Amino acid sequence: MSFTVRTQPSGHSFSIETDETVLDAALRQGQTFPFGCRSGVCGACKGRIVSGNIHYPDEDDIPALAQINPKTGEAILCKAVAHSDLVIEVNNIPELAQIKSQRYPVKVKQINRLSDDVMQLFLQLPPDNSLNFLAGQYIDIILNDGSHRSFSLANTPKNDGLLELHIRHIKGGRFTDSVFNDLQKNDILRIEAPLGSFFLREKSDKPLILVAGGTGFAPIKSIIQHLIDADSSRAIHLYWGARDVVGLYQNELAQTWVAQGKIQYTPVLSEQEDAWGGTKGWVHQQVLNDYPDLSPYAVYICGAPAMVKAAKQDFCAHGLPESDFFADAYEFNLK
Ligand SMILES: Cc1cc2nc3c(=O)[nH]c(=O)nc-3n(C[C@H](O)[C@H](O)[C@H](O)COP(=O)(O)OP(=O)(O)OC[C@H]3O[C@@H](n4cnc5c(N)ncnc54)[C@H](O)[C@@H]3O)c2cc1C
Ligand code: FES
C-alpha cells in the first residue's frame, strides 16, 4: 500500500510506501530535502505536517524528537512513517537537485596516519567513475551487515575519482577499529555517496566563519580548498578546536593558507599545554569573543554534537540568522 505526500511551498508530490520513512521516500524520488545523520539524532530533517497522520515505529530511540514541538506539527522526517496521504512543509534545497547519491564499490588507495587517533583514507571509485558532490557533503560506508558509518569528504569536488576521508578512532568502534587495525591498501569497501545538506551555499557572498572540531576539519578543508580553487573573494576565518596540538593534524596546511593570504586562522586548544602560545578554551566561545555581533556572517560548523548545539544557541543569540547557520554534527550512527 502507498500514500501520496505533497510538499509546501514547492508544490511537489511523491509516493510513499508504508514501510519507508518520509525522508527515504523523498530522496528515492529525487526530492531535495535537508538531512544530516538519517538516524533521528541531529534534527536537520525537521519538517511540519500540515495535514495527514504519521507515526514513529521506534519512537523511544529518536533523540531529535526532543528538539521539536509535535503540537505544531513538527516532525523528524528521517524517522516518520506515513499513515495516510500527507501535506508537509519542508525547506527544499535547490542545489541538491543536481546531486544523485548512489552506491559504489571503492578500493582503498592509500592509508596515512595523521595523528595518534586520526587516519586519512583515500578511496578510489571504479574506473571512469567520478563523484558529483558539493563541498562539505559526506559519504556512508556500508558494513557487511548493511549498517552505515558516515564520514565527511575532505577533498574538493574534482573529477579524479579519488575520495579523501579523515577518520577518528573510536576505541571499540566496529568500523574505526578495523581502519586502525586491519584495513589494507587495495581492500574493497562499499559506499553510498554523496549525502547530506551540509555544503557551501555559493550564491551567498557573506563573509565566512568556518568552525571545525577535531575531524570536523575534513568538510571544512573541502570547503576552503574549493573556495581557493574558485578564486573566491569571500573573507574566510577558520577556527579549529582540538584537545591538544596533536589534534590539529593538518595545522601546516592551514598555516599555508594563511601564508598565501587566503584565510584568517585561529586554532583553539581545550586542554592546557604549557608550550602552546595560542588560544585556549572552547572553540565556539572564541568565535563569540572575536565576533560579538554575528549578524553579517554565515557560519559553517562541523564536529561533536555538543559543540554544534552550543554554537547554534549562542551564535543565534549573538545576531546570526538561523538561515546562515550550517552544521553537520558527528552523531553516532544508529542506522
Ligand atoms: C554526517 C556525519 C559525518 C561524519 N563525519 C565524520 C568524519 O569525517 N570523521 C570522523 O572521524 N567521524 C565522522 N562522523 C562520526 C562517525 O560516523 C562515527 O565516529 C563512526 O560512525 C563510528 O563508527 P564505529 O563503527 O567505529 O563505531 P560504532 O561501533 O558505531 O560505535 C561504538 C561505540 O562508540 C561510541 N561512538 C560511536 N561514534 C562516536 C562518535 N562520533 N563520538 C563519540 N563516541 C562514538 C558509541 O558509544 C558507540 O556505541 C560523522 C558522523 C556523521 C553523522
Ligand atoms: S535527525 Fe533526521 S537527518 Fe538527523
XYZ file of C-alpha atoms and ligand atoms in Angstrom:
392
model
C 0.000 0.000 0.000
C 1.225 3.510 -0.684
C 0.192 7.100 0.051
C 0.918 10.447 -1.584
C 2.995 13.224 0.004
C 2.618 16.815 -1.204
C 5.212 19.389 -0.169
C 4.788 23.069 0.586
C 5.824 25.600 -0.557
C 7.396 23.794 -3.547
C 4.155 22.095 -4.638
C 5.935 18.793 -5.456
C 4.397 15.404 -4.765
C 5.759 11.885 -4.403
C 4.552 8.475 -3.316
C 5.467 6.767 -0.061
C 5.257 3.099 0.862
C 4.036 2.186 4.332
C 7.378 0.618 5.264
C 9.632 3.581 4.400
C 10.286 6.894 6.089
C 9.208 10.211 4.591
C 12.862 11.166 4.042
C 13.757 7.871 2.337
C 10.736 8.148 0.028
C 11.610 11.762 -0.780
C 15.280 11.032 -1.559
C 14.372 7.926 -3.590
C 12.264 10.145 -5.850
C 14.759 12.974 -6.256
C 13.301 15.414 -3.726
C 15.804 17.898 -2.284
C 15.019 17.615 1.426
C 17.505 18.737 4.098
C 19.093 15.951 6.170
C 22.150 15.022 8.188
C 22.548 11.818 10.201
C 19.449 9.965 8.860
C 19.240 8.239 12.235
C 16.978 10.511 14.271
C 19.714 12.319 16.162
C 20.690 15.644 14.576
C 17.298 17.210 13.757
C 18.429 18.502 10.332
C 15.485 16.766 8.608
C 12.843 18.646 10.581
C 9.608 19.384 8.675
C 5.995 20.223 9.539
C 2.993 18.002 8.932
C 0.263 20.308 7.602
C -2.289 17.501 7.185
C -2.371 13.730 7.492
C -1.023 11.251 10.042
C 2.461 9.967 10.710
C 3.918 7.670 13.324
C 7.382 6.713 14.540
C 7.956 2.930 14.643
C 10.896 3.333 17.060
C 9.717 6.411 18.966
C 11.832 5.708 22.063
C 15.019 5.768 20.028
C 14.796 9.209 18.358
C 16.785 11.803 20.332
C 15.884 14.572 17.857
C 12.224 14.431 18.968
C 13.353 16.483 21.975
C 14.189 19.348 19.577
C 10.725 19.680 18.051
C 7.205 20.640 19.042
C 4.856 17.929 17.706
C 1.837 20.057 18.764
C 2.660 22.479 15.928
C 3.021 19.567 13.505
C 6.825 19.475 13.572
C 8.234 16.077 12.661
C 11.554 14.263 12.258
C 11.189 13.133 8.666
C 14.032 10.580 8.656
C 12.038 8.531 11.183
C 8.415 9.403 10.364
C 6.313 6.849 8.510
C 3.026 7.801 6.776
C -0.352 6.529 7.977
C -2.303 8.490 5.352
C -1.734 10.919 2.489
C 0.345 13.833 3.790
C 0.887 17.514 3.137
C 4.193 18.621 4.630
C 6.072 21.884 4.883
C 9.784 21.474 4.265
C 12.671 23.655 3.069
C 13.647 22.187 -0.274
C 17.293 22.782 -1.169
C 17.543 23.579 -4.894
C 21.316 22.922 -5.106
C 20.707 19.245 -4.255
C 18.646 18.761 -7.431
C 21.888 18.214 -9.396
C 23.181 15.633 -6.896
C 22.304 11.970 -7.136
C 23.519 9.628 -4.442
C 24.252 6.019 -5.319
C 26.219 3.002 -4.150
C 29.742 2.272 -5.358
C 32.455 -0.262 -4.587
C 35.673 1.624 -3.786
C 39.267 0.480 -3.494
C 41.463 1.669 -0.613
C 44.170 3.562 -2.475
C 46.153 4.958 0.455
C 46.060 4.948 4.275
C 48.046 7.596 6.153
C 48.209 8.124 9.883
C 47.656 11.846 10.542
C 47.874 11.584 14.351
C 47.548 9.008 17.135
C 43.818 8.736 16.573
C 43.186 10.134 13.082
C 43.673 8.235 9.851
C 43.493 9.679 6.349
C 41.930 7.330 3.787
C 41.966 7.773 0.035
C 39.300 5.702 -1.706
C 39.302 5.109 -5.454
C 35.995 4.905 -7.334
C 35.717 2.312 -10.125
C 37.419 3.318 -13.420
C 35.567 6.030 -15.376
C 33.502 6.990 -12.324
C 33.651 10.316 -10.560
C 31.548 11.697 -7.745
C 29.417 14.773 -8.333
C 29.169 16.315 -4.874
C 29.084 19.673 -3.112
C 31.963 20.760 -0.877
C 31.007 19.789 2.687
C 28.923 16.662 1.948
C 29.599 13.210 3.411
C 29.508 9.563 2.376
C 28.333 6.404 4.124
C 30.479 3.294 4.378
C 28.177 0.262 4.224
C 29.274 -2.570 6.517
C 28.653 -6.271 5.829
C 25.512 -6.331 7.982
C 24.089 -3.385 5.999
C 24.673 -0.807 8.741
C 26.170 2.539 7.764
C 29.023 4.688 9.084
C 29.187 8.333 7.950
C 32.350 10.278 7.066
C 32.751 13.709 5.517
C 34.597 14.204 2.260
C 37.810 16.180 2.792
C 38.680 16.572 -0.891
C 37.173 19.055 -3.348
C 34.622 18.113 -5.998
C 37.153 17.313 -8.746
C 36.610 14.632 -11.350
C 39.509 12.395 -10.348
C 37.518 9.568 -8.763
C 39.507 9.849 -5.531
C 37.760 10.444 -2.183
C 39.582 11.603 0.955
C 38.331 10.875 4.487
C 39.681 11.792 7.944
C 38.688 9.052 10.383
C 38.907 9.420 14.153
C 39.426 6.201 16.061
C 36.507 5.350 18.328
C 38.004 2.735 20.672
C 35.856 -0.396 20.430
C 34.088 1.067 17.379
C 33.386 -1.575 14.798
C 34.422 0.282 11.676
C 37.076 2.636 13.007
C 38.788 -0.203 14.940
C 39.082 -2.046 11.633
C 40.510 1.054 9.925
C 43.227 1.323 12.584
C 43.969 -2.403 12.932
C 43.146 -4.342 9.767
C 42.408 -2.209 6.725
C 44.909 -2.693 3.908
C 45.698 -0.935 0.670
C 43.561 -2.404 -2.194
C 40.810 -3.614 0.180
C 37.336 -3.026 -1.237
C 34.672 -1.082 0.685
C 31.101 -0.294 -0.273
C 29.876 3.279 -0.027
C 26.765 5.360 -0.618
C 27.575 8.872 -1.785
C 27.240 11.787 -1.728
C 24.931 12.603 1.193
C 23.719 15.438 3.373
C 22.676 19.052 3.141
C 25.808 20.469 4.809
C 27.575 22.147 1.892
C 28.809 25.587 0.901
C 25.986 27.888 -0.279
C 27.762 29.534 -3.198
C 25.008 32.033 -4.035
C 25.802 33.992 -0.855
C 28.742 36.379 -0.648
C 28.624 36.797 3.141
C 31.967 36.578 4.956
C 32.502 33.079 6.290
C 33.257 31.815 9.761
C 34.200 28.151 9.481
C 34.416 26.180 12.725
C 35.918 22.685 12.915
C 36.050 20.444 15.968
C 38.590 17.603 15.594
C 37.940 15.656 12.371
C 35.194 18.182 11.653
C 38.130 19.755 9.814
C 37.512 17.343 6.894
C 34.488 19.026 5.264
C 35.787 22.467 6.250
C 39.008 21.655 4.373
C 36.930 20.710 1.333
C 35.016 23.989 1.534
C 38.151 26.127 1.937
C 40.069 24.401 -0.852
C 37.018 24.703 -3.111
C 36.799 28.460 -2.416
C 40.531 28.856 -3.070
C 40.332 26.866 -6.323
C 37.399 29.030 -7.425
C 39.390 32.195 -6.625
C 36.568 33.327 -4.340
C 36.797 36.782 -2.821
C 34.757 35.826 0.281
C 36.524 36.519 3.571
C 37.231 33.281 5.466
C 38.052 32.916 9.156
C 38.826 29.325 10.136
C 38.576 28.231 13.781
C 39.860 24.740 14.538
C 39.262 23.356 18.009
C 41.108 20.325 19.359
C 42.019 18.904 22.745
C 45.759 19.229 22.184
C 48.177 20.329 19.499
C 48.345 16.794 18.025
C 44.620 17.100 17.314
C 45.371 19.903 14.819
C 46.547 17.183 12.489
C 46.822 19.375 9.363
C 47.867 22.579 11.086
C 50.607 23.139 8.497
C 48.080 23.148 5.680
C 46.005 25.770 7.498
C 49.171 27.825 8.078
C 49.976 27.561 4.354
C 46.556 29.037 3.506
C 47.331 31.875 5.954
C 50.751 32.495 4.373
C 49.057 32.642 0.956
C 46.686 35.318 2.295
C 43.646 33.096 1.707
C 42.266 32.821 5.254
C 42.473 34.023 8.829
C 43.116 31.109 11.187
C 42.573 30.660 14.916
C 43.450 27.242 16.343
C 41.972 26.719 19.822
C 43.043 24.068 22.324
C 40.695 22.935 25.083
C 43.396 21.287 27.212
C 46.235 23.124 28.890
C 49.546 22.787 27.056
C 52.430 24.715 28.543
C 54.286 25.174 25.274
C 51.161 26.439 23.460
C 51.258 30.185 22.976
C 47.921 30.263 21.096
C 44.282 30.491 22.076
C 42.854 28.225 24.783
C 39.301 27.287 25.716
C 36.195 26.241 23.771
C 36.359 26.955 20.078
C 32.814 28.311 19.710
C 33.383 30.632 22.683
C 36.465 32.038 20.956
C 34.333 32.864 17.895
C 31.994 34.846 20.164
C 34.927 36.644 21.807
C 36.150 37.739 18.365
C 32.717 38.365 16.781
C 30.190 39.532 19.405
C 27.866 40.596 16.535
C 27.498 37.718 14.075
C 24.671 39.267 12.036
C 26.714 39.913 8.840
C 28.261 36.408 8.696
C 27.499 32.884 7.509
C 28.742 30.138 9.833
C 29.610 26.560 8.877
C 30.408 24.284 11.797
C 31.235 20.618 11.986
C 32.236 18.217 14.757
C 30.967 16.960 18.110
C 27.199 17.285 18.635
C 27.587 19.172 21.941
C 29.762 21.814 20.256
C 27.317 22.214 17.366
C 24.344 22.512 19.722
C 26.008 25.113 21.964
C 27.213 27.076 18.930
C 23.760 27.233 17.350
C 22.172 28.551 20.509
C 24.907 31.063 21.329
C 25.619 32.260 17.770
C 21.919 32.920 17.075
C 21.707 34.793 20.397
C 24.564 36.951 19.038
C 22.710 38.006 15.893
C 23.447 35.160 13.474
C 20.328 34.489 11.382
C 19.341 30.802 11.754
C 19.281 30.628 7.931
C 23.042 31.397 7.917
C 23.952 28.621 10.361
C 25.005 25.384 8.637
C 26.141 22.354 10.593
C 26.980 18.670 10.488
C 27.019 17.102 13.945
C 29.128 13.956 14.168
C 26.467 11.833 15.804
C 26.842 8.089 16.364
C 25.383 6.121 13.505
C 22.195 4.379 14.552
C 21.317 3.214 11.052
C 27.124 13.192 8.874
C 28.275 12.629 9.672
C 29.568 12.809 9.229
C 30.635 12.289 9.969
N 31.897 12.511 9.518
C 32.941 12.068 10.241
C 34.289 12.326 9.803
O 34.535 12.928 8.749
N 35.294 11.861 10.574
C 35.061 11.182 11.741
O 36.051 10.794 12.409
N 33.817 10.917 12.181
C 32.752 11.335 11.448
N 31.480 11.068 11.875
C 31.300 10.209 13.070
C 31.453 8.748 12.611
O 30.395 8.414 11.734
C 31.442 7.800 13.813
O 32.502 8.105 14.652
C 31.585 6.370 13.301
O 30.365 6.003 12.722
C 31.982 5.393 14.397
O 31.905 4.108 13.807
P 32.419 2.790 14.540
O 31.840 1.616 13.790
O 33.878 2.835 14.707
O 31.768 2.898 15.960
P 30.460 2.093 16.465
O 30.759 0.638 16.503
O 29.284 2.567 15.651
O 30.292 2.683 17.907
C 30.847 2.077 19.058
C 30.535 2.954 20.248
O 31.411 4.087 20.189
C 30.699 5.262 20.536
N 30.766 6.202 19.393
C 30.430 5.962 18.088
N 30.619 7.068 17.316
C 31.088 8.028 18.134
C 31.457 9.389 17.942
N 31.381 10.007 16.726
N 31.880 10.087 19.032
C 31.961 9.510 20.252
N 31.632 8.210 20.507
C 31.181 7.481 19.471
C 29.303 4.856 20.874
O 29.188 4.674 22.279
C 29.125 3.562 20.200
O 28.193 2.789 20.859
C 30.401 11.558 11.162
C 29.077 11.360 11.590
C 28.029 11.884 10.864
C 26.618 11.658 11.326
S 17.586 13.518 12.706
Fe 16.897 13.175 10.691
S 18.646 13.545 9.488
Fe 19.408 13.701 11.523
